[in-house]
Each structure stands twice: as C-alpha cells, then as structure tokens.
Tab-separated table of C-alpha atoms in Angstrom:
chain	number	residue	atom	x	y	z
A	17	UNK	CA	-32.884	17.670	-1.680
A	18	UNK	CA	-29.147	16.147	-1.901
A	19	UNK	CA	-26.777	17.690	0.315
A	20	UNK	CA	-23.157	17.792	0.062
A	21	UNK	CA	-22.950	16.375	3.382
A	22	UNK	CA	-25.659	13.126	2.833
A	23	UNK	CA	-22.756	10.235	3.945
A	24	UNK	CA	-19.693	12.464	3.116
A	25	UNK	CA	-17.544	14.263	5.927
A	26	UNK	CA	-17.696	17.877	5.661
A	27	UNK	CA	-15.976	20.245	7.291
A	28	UNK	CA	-11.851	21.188	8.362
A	29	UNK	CA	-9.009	17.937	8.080
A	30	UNK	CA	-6.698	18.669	10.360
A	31	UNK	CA	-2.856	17.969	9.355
A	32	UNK	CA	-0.344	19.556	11.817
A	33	UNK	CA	-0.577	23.148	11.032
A	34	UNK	CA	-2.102	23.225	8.250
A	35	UNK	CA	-6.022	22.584	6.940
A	36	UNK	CA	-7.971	21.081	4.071
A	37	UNK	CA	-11.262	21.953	3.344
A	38	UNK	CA	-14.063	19.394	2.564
A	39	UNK	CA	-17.594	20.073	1.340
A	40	UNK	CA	-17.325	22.807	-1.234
A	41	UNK	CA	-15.677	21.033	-4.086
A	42	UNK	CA	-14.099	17.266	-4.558
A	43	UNK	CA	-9.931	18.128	-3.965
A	44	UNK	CA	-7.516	16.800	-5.859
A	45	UNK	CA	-3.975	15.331	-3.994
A	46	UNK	CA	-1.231	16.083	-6.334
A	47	UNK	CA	1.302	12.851	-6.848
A	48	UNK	CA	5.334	13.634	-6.557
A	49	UNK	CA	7.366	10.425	-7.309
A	50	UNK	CA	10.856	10.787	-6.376
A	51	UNK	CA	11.494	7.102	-7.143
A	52	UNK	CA	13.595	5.863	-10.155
A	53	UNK	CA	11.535	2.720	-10.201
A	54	UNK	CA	7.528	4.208	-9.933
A	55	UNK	CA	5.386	1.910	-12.674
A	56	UNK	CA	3.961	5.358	-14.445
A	57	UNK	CA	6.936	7.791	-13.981
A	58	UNK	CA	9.903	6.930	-12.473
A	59	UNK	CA	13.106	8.592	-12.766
A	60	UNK	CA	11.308	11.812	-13.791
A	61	UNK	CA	11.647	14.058	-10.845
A	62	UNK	CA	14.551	12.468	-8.549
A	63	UNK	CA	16.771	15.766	-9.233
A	64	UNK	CA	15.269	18.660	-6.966
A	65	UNK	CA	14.536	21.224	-8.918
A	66	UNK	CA	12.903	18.593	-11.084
A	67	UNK	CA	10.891	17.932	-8.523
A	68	UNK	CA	9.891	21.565	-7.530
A	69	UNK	CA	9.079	22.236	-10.859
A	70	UNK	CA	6.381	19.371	-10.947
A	71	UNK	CA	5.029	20.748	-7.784
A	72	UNK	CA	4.433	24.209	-9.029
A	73	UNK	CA	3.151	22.634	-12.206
A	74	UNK	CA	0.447	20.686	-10.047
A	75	UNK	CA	-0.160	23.381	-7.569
A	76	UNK	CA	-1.192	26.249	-10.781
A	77	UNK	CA	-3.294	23.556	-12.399
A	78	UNK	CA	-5.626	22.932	-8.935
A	79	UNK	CA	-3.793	20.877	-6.754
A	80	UNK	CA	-4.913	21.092	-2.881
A	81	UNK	CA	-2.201	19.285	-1.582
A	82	UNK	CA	0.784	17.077	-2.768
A	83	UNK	CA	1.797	13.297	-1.801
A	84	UNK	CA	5.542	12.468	-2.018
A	85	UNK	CA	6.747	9.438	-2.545
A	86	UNK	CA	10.447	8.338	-2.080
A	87	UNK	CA	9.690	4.343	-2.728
A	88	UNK	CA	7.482	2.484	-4.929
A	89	UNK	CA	4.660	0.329	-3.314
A	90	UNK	CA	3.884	-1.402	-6.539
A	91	UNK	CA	3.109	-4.975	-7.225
A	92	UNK	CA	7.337	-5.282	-8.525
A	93	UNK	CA	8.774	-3.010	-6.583
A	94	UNK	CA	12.258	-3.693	-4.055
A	95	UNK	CA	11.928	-2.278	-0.598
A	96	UNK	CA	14.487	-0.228	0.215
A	97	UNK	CA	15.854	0.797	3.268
A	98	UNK	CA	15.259	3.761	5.962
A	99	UNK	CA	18.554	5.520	4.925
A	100	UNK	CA	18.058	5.113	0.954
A	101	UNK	CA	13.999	6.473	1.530
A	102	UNK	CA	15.344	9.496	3.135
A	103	UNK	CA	18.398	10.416	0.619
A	104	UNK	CA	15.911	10.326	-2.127
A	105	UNK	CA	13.108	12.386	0.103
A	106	UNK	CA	14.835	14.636	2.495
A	107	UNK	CA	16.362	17.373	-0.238
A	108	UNK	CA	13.014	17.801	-2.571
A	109	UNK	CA	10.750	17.480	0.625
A	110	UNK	CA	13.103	20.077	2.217
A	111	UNK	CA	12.932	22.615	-0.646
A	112	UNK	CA	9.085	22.179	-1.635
A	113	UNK	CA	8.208	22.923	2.050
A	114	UNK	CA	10.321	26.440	1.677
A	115	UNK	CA	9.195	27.268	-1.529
A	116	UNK	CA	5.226	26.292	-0.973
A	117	UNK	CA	2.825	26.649	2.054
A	118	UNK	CA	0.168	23.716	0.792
A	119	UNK	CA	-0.448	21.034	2.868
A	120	UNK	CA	2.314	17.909	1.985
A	121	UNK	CA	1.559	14.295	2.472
A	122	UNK	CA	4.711	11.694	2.406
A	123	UNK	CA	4.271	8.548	1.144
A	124	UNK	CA	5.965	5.783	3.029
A	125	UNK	CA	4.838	3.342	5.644
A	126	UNK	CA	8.556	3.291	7.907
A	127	UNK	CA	8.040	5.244	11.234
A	128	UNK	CA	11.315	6.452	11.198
A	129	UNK	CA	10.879	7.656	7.715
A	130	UNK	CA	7.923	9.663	8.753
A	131	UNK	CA	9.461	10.824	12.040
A	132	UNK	CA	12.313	12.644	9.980
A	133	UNK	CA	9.139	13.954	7.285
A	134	UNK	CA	7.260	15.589	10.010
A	135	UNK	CA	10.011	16.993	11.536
A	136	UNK	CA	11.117	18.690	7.931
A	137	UNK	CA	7.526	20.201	7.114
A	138	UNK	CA	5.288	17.202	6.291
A	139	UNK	CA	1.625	17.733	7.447
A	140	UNK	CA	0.574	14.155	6.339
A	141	UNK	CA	1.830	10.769	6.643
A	142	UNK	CA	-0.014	8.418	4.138
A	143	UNK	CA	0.506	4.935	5.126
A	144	UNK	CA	-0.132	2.273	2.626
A	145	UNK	CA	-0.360	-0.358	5.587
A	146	UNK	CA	-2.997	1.722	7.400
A	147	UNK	CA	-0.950	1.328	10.446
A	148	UNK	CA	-1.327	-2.512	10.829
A	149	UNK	CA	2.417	-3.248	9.924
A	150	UNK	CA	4.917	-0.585	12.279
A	151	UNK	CA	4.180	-0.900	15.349
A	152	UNK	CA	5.453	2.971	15.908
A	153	UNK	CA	3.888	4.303	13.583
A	154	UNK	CA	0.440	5.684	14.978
A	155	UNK	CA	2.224	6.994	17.828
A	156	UNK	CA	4.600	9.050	15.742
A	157	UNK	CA	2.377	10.751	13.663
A	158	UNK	CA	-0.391	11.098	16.337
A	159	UNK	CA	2.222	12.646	18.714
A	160	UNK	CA	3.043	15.158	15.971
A	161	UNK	CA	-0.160	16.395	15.316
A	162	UNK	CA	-0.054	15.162	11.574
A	163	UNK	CA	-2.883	13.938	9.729
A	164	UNK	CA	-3.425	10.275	8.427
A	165	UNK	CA	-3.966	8.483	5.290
A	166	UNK	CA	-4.880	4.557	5.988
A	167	UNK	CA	-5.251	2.781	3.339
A	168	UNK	CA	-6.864	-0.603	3.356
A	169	UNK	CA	-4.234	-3.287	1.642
A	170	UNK	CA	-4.957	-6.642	0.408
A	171	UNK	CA	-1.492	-7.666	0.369
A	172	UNK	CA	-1.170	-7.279	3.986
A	173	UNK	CA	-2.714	-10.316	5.193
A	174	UNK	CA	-2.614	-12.197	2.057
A	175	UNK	CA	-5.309	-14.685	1.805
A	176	UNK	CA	-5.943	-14.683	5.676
A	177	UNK	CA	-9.709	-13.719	5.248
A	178	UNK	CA	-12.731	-15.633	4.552
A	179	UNK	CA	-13.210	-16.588	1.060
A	180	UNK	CA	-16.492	-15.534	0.161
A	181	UNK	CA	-16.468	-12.697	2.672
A	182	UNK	CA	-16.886	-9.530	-0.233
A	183	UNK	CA	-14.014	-7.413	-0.108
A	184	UNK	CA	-15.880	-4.083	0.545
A	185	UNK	CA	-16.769	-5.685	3.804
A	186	UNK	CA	-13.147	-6.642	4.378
A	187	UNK	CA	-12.295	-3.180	3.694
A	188	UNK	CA	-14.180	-1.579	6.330
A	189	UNK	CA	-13.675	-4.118	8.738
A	190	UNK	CA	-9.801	-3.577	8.232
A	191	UNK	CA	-10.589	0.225	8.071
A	192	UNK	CA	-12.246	0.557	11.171
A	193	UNK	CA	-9.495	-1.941	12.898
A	194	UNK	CA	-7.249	0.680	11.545
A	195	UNK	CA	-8.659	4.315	12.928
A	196	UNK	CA	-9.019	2.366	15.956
A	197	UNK	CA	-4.948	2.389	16.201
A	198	UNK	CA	-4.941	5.869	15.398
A	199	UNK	CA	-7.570	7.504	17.976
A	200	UNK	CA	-6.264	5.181	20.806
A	201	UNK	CA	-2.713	6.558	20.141
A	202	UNK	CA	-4.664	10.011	20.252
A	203	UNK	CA	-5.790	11.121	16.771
A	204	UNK	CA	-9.241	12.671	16.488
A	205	UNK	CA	-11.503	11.663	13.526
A	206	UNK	CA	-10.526	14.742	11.072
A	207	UNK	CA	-7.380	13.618	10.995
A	208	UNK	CA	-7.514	10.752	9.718
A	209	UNK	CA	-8.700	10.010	5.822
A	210	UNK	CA	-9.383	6.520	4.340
A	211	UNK	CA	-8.033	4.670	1.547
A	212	UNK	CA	-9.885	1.896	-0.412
A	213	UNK	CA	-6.380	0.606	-1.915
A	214	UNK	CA	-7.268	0.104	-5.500
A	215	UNK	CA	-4.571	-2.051	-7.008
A	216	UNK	CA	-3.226	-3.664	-3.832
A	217	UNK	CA	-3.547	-7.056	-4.123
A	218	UNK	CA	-6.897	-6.690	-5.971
A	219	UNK	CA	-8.845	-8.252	-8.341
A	220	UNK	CA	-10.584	-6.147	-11.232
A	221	UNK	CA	-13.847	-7.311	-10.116
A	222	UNK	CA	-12.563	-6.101	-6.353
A	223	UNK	CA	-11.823	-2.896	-7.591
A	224	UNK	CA	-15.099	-2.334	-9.163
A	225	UNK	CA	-16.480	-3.226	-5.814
A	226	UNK	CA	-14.114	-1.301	-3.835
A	227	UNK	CA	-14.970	1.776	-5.893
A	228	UNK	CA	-18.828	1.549	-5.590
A	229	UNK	CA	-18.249	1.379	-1.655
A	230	UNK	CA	-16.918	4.673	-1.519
A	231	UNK	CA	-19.118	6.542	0.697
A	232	UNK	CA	-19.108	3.519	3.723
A	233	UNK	CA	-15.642	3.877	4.404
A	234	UNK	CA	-16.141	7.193	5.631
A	235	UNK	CA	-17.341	5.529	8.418
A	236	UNK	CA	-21.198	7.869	8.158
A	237	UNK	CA	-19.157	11.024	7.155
A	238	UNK	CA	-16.425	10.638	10.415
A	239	UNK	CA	-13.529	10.322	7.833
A	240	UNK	CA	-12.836	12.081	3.979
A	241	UNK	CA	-12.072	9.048	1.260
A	242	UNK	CA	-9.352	8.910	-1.078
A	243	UNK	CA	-9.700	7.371	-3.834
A	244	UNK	CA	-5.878	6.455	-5.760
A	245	UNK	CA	-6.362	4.633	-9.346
A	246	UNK	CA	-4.334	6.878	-11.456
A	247	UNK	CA	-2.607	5.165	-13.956
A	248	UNK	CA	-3.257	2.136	-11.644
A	249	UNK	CA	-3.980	-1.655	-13.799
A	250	UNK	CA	-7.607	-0.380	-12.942
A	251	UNK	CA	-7.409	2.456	-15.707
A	252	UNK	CA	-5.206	0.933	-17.773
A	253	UNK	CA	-8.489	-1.335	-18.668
A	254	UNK	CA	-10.813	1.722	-19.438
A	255	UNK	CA	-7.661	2.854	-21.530
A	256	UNK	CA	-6.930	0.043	-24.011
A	257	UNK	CA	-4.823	-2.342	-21.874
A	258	UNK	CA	-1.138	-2.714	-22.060
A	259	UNK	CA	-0.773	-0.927	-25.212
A	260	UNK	CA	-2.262	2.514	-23.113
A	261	UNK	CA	-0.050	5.510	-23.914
A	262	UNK	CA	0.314	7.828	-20.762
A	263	UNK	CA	-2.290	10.256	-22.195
A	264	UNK	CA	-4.782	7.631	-22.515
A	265	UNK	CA	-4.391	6.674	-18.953
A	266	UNK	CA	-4.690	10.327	-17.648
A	267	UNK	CA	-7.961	9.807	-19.770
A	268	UNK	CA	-9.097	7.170	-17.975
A	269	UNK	CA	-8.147	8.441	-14.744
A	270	UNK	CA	-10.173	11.022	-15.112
A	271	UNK	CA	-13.483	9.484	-15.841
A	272	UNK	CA	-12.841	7.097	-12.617
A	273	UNK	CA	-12.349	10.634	-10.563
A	274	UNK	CA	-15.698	11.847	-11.498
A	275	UNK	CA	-16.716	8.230	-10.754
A	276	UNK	CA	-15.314	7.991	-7.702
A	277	UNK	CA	-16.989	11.608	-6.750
A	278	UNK	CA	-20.324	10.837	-7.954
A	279	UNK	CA	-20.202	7.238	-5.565
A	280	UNK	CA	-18.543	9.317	-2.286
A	281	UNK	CA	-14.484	10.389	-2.290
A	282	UNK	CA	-14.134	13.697	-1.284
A	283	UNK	CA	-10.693	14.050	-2.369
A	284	UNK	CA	-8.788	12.032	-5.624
A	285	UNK	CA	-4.950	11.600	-5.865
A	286	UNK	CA	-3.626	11.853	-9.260
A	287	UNK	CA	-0.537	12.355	-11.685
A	288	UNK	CA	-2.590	14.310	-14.122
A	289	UNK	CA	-3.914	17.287	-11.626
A	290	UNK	CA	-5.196	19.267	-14.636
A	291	UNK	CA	-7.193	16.374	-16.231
A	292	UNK	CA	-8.920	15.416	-13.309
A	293	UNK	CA	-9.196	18.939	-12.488
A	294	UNK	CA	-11.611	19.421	-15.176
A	295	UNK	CA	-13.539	16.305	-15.231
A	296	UNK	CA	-14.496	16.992	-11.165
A	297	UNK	CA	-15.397	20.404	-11.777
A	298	UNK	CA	-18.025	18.990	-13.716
A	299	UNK	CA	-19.048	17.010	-10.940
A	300	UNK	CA	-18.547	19.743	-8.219
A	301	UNK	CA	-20.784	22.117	-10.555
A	302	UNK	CA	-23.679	19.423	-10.614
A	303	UNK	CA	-23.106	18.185	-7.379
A	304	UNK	CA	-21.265	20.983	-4.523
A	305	UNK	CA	-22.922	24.213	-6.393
A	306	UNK	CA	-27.045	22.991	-6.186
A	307	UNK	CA	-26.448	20.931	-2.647
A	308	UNK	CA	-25.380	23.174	-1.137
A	309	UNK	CA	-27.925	25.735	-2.207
C-alpha cells in the first residue's frame, strides 16, 4: 500500500514561531513580487496596499504560506543593493506580518537583508544560493530560529562541474554540501526545505531531469521539496513558447504542480495559488486521502 510518507518528509517544518504541516495535502507557497523588474509581474504590487491585497487574494484561494521577493533573481536581472532590497521590502513585509498570522518566507540571498526580515516578522529565509555564496548567512537565520529554503543553483559555480556528471546528481551533491552549512551553524533537519532550482542556469533537458528527481533531494524524507517553475522558461514550453499569454502559463504551471506532486514535492510555489490549488487537490485526493487510509 502507498503511503504518504514512502520517500517524502512528513510531519511539522519548523520556521521561527510558526509551523507548516506536511503529509496531509501537497501546500502551495504563495509568490509576492515587490520588484518593478520580476520577468512575469513586475511593477504590480510595489505600492503596499497593492501588495496586501495580493496576499489576501492568495491566502482565500489556499495559500499556506507566502514568499516575498524585493529583487529579481532572473537570468536579466541587476542586483541591487542592501539599502534599495529593504526600501522596496521593509513597508509591505511590515504590514502583511500585522495584518496576517501565516507563515512568510523572504526572498533574497543578502544576510543583512534577511537579518532586518527576521527581525520584522519573517519566519523563512529562502536563499537562492543555498547558503554557498554569504558567508553570514546560515548563522543568521540559524541563530534566529527561522526556517530555510536552499535552493540548488547552476549559476553558482558556472561550468565548474564535471561534464557528463548528470545534473540531478550535481543537485544533491550541492544539496547535501548545503544542509551541511545549515545544521553545523545549528539548524535541525525540519527546518530546512530543498530547492531543485528550475530555471537557474538550466537546460530544458536539465529541468526535465531535475523535476523527475524530486523525491531524492529530500535527502530519504529528512527535508520537504519545493518545487518553483511558475511561469518559469520551463512552462512557457508546455504553454506555446514566447507567444504564452499569462493565463496560458498559469495553465501550464499547473499541470507541472501535479507533476511535481505525483514525482515527490511536498510543497509548490506559485503566482497562480488558485490554479494550482485545484490541479493538486486532484492529486492530494488520489494520493494524501487513500495513503493515508
């Protein structure tokens, strides 16, 4: 008989004071850009109340928890500085954490950026860079009692791998280099949630592969796996290419988070909450209800 628990982690993620449940339904992770420049919608939600608004939006249509973003991290983006991340996060992160007691993930990879979130209400710091890049910033979240996001990223390293080493392999490898900097600066293993990267530095073929791996780089159920393509080059091919209208992406993202359930994320982070919200509780029916019978 399946069980929900056959390779996945089960059981309470821990993020500062908050919790998220895993094992009774796939979760969804609500996206917030507050970014002028995001590839899918930026400029939309930079004013606060704006921003709010999208939260409550995501929140009554099934979100679990939201990730805000203050910079881009895609392929064109500019970096921008400490001081510009926070004047664009600081006010919306400020009122969303008064208005709504859900867990809230910030998006940013600067330890001083996330020193400033955590101390403002953030419960998660989701760190494109998996904590291979700032040197501080395992021991600021993991002295906070926060939880983790490390995502595996191609760009990183560039091309310092082995060619014909498969990048699911690299992935873990990376992955595991990466929780290893988290527990020694004193995070325990449901805190911490990995991150394949689709769309960082990846091929489509690498994609594909990344998103069949799923349920290894949770590490035999130790960590829940995020899976991130939405609206990502990756559905943009299942949508009709360039040419995609937003609404045909939110399609497409959609079928990949039922994918990515059905091959081992326990949580998805999307734009559309309510499109993905449906297609998983497809899967959840088929999947949560009878395994866990």
């Amino acid at each position: 008989m399946i069980k929900a628990s056959d390779g996945r982690f089960t059981g309470i993620f821990k993020c500062g004071n908050r919790t998220l449940e895993f094992g009774k339904k796939t979760l969804i992770m609500g996206i917030l850009n507050l970014t002028p420049d995001s590839f899918s919608d930026g400029g939309r939600y930079t004013d606060v109340d704006a921003a709010v608004d999208q939260c409550a939006k995501m929140i009554s249509e099934g979100a679990d928890c939201i990730d805000i973003g203050a910079e881009s991290t895609g392929p064109r983006a500019v970096p921008i500085s400490v001081e510009e991340e926070l004047e664009r996060l600081m006010p919306s992160l400020t009122a969303i954490r008064n208005r709504f007691d859900i867990p809230l993930s910030v998006d940013t990879y600067k330890s001083e950026t996330a020193a400033q979130a955590i101390s403002t209400g953030a419960d998660i710091i989701n760190d494109v860079n998996g904590f291979l890049a700032d040197p501080d910033m395992a021991k600021v979240v993991a002295d906070s009692g926060a939880g983790a996001i490390l995502m595996f990223n191609c760009r990183t390293r560039g091309d310092d791998f082995p060619a014909f080493e498969p990048i699911s392999r690299r992935c873990v490898r990376e992955l595991t280099e990466s929780i290893e900097i988290a527990k020694k600066a004193g995070m325990s293993d449901n805190m911490i949630m990995t991150d394949p990267g689709i769309g960082f530095g990846t091929t489509r073929a690498q994609d594909a592969e990344l998103t069949c791996s799923l349920l290894s780089l949770g590490m035999q159920g130790k960590h829940p796996v995020l899976y991130a393509a939405s609206r990502k080059r990756y559905a943009r091919i299942f949508a009709g290419g360039d040419q995609a209208t937003e609404a045909q992406l939110d399609y497409a993202t959609a079928g990949l988070s039922f994918t990515a359930a059905s091959v081992g994320a326990s949580i998805v982070r999307v734009h559309n909450v309510a499109a993905s919200r449906l297609a998983l509780n497809t899967f959840d029916e088929s999947f949560y209800a009878f395994a866990n019978i």
